[in-house]
Tab-separated table of N, CA and C in Angstrom:
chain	number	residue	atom	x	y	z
A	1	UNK	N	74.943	122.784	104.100
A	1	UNK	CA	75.445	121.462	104.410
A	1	UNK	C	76.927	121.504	104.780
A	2	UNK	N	77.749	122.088	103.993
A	2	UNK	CA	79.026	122.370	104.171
A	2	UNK	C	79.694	123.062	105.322
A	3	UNK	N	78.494	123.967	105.985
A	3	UNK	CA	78.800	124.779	106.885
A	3	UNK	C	78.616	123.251	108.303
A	4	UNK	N	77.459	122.833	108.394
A	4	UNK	CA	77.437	121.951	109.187
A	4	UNK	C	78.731	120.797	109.486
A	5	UNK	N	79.059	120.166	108.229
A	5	UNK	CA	80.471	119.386	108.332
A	5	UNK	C	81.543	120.302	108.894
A	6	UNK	N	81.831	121.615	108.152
A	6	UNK	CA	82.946	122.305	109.224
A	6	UNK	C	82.707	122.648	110.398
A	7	UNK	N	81.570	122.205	111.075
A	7	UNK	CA	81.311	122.476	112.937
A	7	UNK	C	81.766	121.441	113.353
A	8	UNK	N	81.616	120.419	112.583
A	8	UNK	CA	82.162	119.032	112.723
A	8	UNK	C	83.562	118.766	113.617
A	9	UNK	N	84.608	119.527	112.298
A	9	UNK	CA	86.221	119.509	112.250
A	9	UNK	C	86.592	120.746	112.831
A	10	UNK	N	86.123	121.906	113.104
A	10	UNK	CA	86.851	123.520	113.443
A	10	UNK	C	85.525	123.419	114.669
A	11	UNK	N	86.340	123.856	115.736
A	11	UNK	CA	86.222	124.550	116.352
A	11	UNK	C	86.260	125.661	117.693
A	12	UNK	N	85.743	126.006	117.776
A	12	UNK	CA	86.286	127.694	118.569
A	12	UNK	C	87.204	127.278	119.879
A	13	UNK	N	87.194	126.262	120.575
A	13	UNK	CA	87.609	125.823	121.773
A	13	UNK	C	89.428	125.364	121.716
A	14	UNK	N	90.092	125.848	122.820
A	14	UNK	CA	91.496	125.135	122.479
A	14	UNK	C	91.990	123.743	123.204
A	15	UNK	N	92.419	123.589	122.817
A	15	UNK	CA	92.920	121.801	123.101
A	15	UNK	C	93.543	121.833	125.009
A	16	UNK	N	92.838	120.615	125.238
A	16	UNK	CA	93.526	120.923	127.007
A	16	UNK	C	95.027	120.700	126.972
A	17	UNK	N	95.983	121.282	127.374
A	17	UNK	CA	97.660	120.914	127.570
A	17	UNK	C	97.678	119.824	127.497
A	18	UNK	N	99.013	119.244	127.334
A	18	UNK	CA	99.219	117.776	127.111
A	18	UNK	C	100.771	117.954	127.803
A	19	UNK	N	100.648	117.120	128.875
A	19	UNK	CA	101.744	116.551	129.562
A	19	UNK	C	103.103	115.918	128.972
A	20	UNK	N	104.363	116.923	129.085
A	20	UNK	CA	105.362	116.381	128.196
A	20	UNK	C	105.629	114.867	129.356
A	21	UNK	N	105.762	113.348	128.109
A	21	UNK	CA	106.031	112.533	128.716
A	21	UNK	C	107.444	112.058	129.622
A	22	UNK	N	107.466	111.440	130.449
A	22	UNK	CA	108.947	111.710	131.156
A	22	UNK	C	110.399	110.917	130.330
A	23	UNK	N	111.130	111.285	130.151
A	23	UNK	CA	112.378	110.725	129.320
A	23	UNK	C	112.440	109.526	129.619
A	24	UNK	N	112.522	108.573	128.324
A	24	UNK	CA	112.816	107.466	128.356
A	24	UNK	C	113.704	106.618	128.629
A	25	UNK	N	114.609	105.832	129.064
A	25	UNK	CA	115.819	105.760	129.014
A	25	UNK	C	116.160	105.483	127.271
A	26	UNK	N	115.011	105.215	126.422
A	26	UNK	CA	115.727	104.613	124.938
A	26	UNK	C	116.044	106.581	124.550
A	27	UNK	N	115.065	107.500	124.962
A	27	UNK	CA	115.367	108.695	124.716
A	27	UNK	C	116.491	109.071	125.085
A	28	UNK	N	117.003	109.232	126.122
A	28	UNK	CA	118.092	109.359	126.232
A	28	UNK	C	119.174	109.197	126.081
A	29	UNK	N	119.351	107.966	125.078
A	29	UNK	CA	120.332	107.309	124.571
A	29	UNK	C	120.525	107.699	123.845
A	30	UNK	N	122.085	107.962	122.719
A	30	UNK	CA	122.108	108.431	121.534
A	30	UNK	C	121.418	107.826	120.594
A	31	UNK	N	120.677	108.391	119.456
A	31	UNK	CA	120.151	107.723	118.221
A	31	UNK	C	120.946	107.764	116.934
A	32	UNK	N	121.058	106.593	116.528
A	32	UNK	CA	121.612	106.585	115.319
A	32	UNK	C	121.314	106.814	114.307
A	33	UNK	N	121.679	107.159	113.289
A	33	UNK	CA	121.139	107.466	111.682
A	33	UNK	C	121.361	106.004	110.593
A	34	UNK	N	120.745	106.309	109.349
A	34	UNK	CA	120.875	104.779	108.636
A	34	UNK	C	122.159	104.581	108.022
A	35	UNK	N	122.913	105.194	108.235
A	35	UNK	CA	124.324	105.523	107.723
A	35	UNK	C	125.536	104.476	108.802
A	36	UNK	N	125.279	104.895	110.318
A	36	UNK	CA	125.762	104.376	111.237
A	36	UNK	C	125.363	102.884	111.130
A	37	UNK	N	124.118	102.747	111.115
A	37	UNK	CA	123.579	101.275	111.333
A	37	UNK	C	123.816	100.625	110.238
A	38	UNK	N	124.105	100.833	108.815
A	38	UNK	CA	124.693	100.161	107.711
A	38	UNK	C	126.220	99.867	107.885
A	39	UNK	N	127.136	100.652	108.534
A	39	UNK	CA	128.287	100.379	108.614
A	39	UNK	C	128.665	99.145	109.582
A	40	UNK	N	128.144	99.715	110.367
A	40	UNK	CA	128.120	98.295	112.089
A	40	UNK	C	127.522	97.596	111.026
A	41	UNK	N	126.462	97.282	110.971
A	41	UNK	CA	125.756	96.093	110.398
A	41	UNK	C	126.792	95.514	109.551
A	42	UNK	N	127.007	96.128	108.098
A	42	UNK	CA	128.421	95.010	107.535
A	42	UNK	C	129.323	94.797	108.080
A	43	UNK	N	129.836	95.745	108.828
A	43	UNK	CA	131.098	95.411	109.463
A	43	UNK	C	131.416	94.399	110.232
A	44	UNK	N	130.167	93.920	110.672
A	44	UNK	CA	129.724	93.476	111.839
A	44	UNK	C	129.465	92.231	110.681
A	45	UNK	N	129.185	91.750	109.980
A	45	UNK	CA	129.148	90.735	109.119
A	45	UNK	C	129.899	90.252	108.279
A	46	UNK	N	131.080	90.899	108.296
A	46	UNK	CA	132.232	90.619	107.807
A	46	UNK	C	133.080	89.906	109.101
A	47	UNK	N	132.535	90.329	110.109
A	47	UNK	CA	133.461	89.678	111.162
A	47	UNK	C	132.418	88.725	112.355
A	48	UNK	N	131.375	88.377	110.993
A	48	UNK	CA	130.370	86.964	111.796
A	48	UNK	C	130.602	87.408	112.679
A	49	UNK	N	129.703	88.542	113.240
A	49	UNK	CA	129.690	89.262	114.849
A	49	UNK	C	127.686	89.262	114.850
A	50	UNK	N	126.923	88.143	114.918
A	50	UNK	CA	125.666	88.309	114.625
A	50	UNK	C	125.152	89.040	115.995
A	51	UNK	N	125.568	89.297	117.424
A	51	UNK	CA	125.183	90.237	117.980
A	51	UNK	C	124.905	91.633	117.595
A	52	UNK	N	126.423	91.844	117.220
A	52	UNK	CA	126.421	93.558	116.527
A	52	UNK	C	125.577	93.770	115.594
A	53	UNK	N	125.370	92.271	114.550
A	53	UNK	CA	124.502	92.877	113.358
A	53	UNK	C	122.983	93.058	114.007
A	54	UNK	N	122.864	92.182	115.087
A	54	UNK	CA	121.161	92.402	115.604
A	54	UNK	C	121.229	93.839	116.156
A	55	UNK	N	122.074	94.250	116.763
A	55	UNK	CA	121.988	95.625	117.769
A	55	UNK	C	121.934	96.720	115.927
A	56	UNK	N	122.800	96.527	115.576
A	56	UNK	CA	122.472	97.645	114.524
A	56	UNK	C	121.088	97.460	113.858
A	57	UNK	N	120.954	96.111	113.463
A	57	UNK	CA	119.425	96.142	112.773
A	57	UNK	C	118.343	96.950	114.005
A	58	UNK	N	118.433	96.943	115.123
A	58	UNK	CA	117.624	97.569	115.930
A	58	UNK	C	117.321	99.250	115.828
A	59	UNK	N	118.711	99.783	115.085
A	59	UNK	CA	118.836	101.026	115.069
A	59	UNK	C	117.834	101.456	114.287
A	60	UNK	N	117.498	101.143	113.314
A	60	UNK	CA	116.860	102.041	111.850
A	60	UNK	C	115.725	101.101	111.725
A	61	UNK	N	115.123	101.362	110.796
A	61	UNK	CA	114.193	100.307	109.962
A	61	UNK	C	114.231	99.350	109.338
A	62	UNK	N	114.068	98.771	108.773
A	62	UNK	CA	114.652	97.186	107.675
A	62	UNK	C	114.649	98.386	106.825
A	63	UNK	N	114.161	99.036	106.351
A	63	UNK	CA	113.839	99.492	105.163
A	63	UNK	C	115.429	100.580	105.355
A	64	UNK	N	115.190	101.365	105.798
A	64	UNK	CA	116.389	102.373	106.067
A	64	UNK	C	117.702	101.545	106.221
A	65	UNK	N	117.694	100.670	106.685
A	65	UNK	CA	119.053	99.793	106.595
A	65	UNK	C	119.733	98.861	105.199
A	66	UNK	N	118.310	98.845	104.465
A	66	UNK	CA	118.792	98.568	103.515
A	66	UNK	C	119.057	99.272	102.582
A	67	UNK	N	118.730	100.786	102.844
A	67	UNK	CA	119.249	101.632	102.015
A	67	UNK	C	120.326	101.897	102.449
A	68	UNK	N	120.550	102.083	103.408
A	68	UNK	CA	122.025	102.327	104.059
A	68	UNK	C	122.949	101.299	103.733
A	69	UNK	N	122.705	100.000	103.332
A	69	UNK	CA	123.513	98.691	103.312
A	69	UNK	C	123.862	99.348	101.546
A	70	UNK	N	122.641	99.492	100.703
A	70	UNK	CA	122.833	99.681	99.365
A	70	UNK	C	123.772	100.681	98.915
A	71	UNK	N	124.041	101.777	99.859
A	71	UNK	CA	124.747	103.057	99.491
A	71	UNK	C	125.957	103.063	100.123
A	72	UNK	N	126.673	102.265	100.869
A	72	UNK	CA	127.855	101.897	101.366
A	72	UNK	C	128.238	101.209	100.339
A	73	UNK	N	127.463	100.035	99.931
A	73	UNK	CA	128.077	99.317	98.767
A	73	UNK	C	128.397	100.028	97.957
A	74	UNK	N	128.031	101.083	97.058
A	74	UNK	CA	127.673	101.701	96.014
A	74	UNK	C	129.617	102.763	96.100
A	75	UNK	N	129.366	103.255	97.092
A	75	UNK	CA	130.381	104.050	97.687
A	75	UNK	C	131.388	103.026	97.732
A	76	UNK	N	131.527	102.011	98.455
A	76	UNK	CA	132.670	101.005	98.400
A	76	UNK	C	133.192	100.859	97.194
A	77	UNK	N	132.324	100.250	96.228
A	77	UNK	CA	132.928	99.833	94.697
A	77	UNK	C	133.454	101.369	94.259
A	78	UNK	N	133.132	102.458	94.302
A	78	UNK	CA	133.261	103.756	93.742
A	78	UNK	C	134.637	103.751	94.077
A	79	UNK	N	134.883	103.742	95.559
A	79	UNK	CA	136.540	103.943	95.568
A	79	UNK	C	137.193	103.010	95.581
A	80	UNK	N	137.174	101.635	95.290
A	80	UNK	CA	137.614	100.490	94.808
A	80	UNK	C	137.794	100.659	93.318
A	81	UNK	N	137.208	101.103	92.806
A	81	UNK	CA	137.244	101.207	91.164
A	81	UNK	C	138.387	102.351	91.328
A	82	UNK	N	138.083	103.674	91.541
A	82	UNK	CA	139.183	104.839	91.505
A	82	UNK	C	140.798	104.231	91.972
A	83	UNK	N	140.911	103.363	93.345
A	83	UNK	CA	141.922	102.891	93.444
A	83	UNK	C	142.566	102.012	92.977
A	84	UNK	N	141.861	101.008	91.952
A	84	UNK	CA	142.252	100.259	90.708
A	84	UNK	C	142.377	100.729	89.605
A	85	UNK	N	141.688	101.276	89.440
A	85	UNK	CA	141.637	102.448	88.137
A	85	UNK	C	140.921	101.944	87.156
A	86	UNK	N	139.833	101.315	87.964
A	86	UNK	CA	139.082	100.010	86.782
A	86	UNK	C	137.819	100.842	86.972
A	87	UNK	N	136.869	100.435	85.682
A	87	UNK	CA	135.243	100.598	86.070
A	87	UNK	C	134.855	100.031	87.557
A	88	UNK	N	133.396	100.689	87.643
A	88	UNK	CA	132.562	100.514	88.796
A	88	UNK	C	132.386	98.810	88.663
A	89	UNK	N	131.437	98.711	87.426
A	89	UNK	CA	131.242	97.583	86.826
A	89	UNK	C	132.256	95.830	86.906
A	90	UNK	N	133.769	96.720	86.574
A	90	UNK	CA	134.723	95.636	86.443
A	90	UNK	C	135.196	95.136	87.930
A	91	UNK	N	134.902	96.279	88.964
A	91	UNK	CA	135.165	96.129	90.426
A	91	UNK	C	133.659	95.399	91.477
A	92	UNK	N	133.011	95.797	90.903
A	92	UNK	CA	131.652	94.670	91.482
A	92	UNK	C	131.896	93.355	90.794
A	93	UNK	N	131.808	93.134	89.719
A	93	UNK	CA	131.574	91.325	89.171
A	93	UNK	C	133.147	90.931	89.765
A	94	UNK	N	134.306	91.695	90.111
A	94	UNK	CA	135.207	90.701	90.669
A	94	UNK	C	134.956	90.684	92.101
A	95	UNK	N	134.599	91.566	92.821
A	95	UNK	CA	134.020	91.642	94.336
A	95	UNK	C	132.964	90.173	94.753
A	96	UNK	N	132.591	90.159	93.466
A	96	UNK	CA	131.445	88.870	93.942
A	96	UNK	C	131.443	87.586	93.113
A	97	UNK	N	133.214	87.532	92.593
A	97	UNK	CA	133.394	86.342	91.889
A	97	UNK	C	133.021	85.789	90.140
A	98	UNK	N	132.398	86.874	89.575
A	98	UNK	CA	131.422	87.032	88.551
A	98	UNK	C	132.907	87.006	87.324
A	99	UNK	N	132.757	86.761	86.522
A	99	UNK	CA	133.390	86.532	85.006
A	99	UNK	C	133.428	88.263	84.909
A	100	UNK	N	134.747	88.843	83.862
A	100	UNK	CA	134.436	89.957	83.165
A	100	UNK	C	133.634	90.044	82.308
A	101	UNK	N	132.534	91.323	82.320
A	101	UNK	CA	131.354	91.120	81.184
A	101	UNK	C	132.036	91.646	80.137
């Protein structure tokens, strides 16, 4: 039985060539990483620029951008805290208006 299912999936013959498709113009364009598209994107929202933020959201994924949005933040407060000389903690709740905990 087993032998029959693998005639199924394997076998002896090789695949016909496959035509490399012709360059795209989006191919050809540089591609960005989620790193790039998190920076434009806030930056770009700090300066109510909602074009730039649509062109960067175009770059990555929702998903990848919001990791990229999450780890800029993360990094921001990091050297905001070092250059205050305050916790991570004490430099986010004043970043966003919040009481000292």
């Amino acid at each position: 039985m087993f032998e029959k299912l693998r005639g199924l999936f394997v076998s002896n013959r090789t695949a016909p060539p496959v035509a490399e498709p012709a360059a795209s113009s989006q191919s050809r364009t540089r591609q960005h990483n989620l790193f790039e598209a998190a920076a434009t994107y806030v930056a770009a929202t700090a300066d109510d620029d909602q074009d730039r933020m649509d062109e960067a959201s175009g770059w990555v994924s929702p998903e990848a951008l919001s990791f990229g949005v999450s780890e800029l933040a993360c990094r921001a407060v990091i050297a905001l805290a070092r250059e205050r000389d305050e916790s991570p903690q004490t430099v986010a709740r004043s970043l966003l208006g919040l009481p000292a905990a």
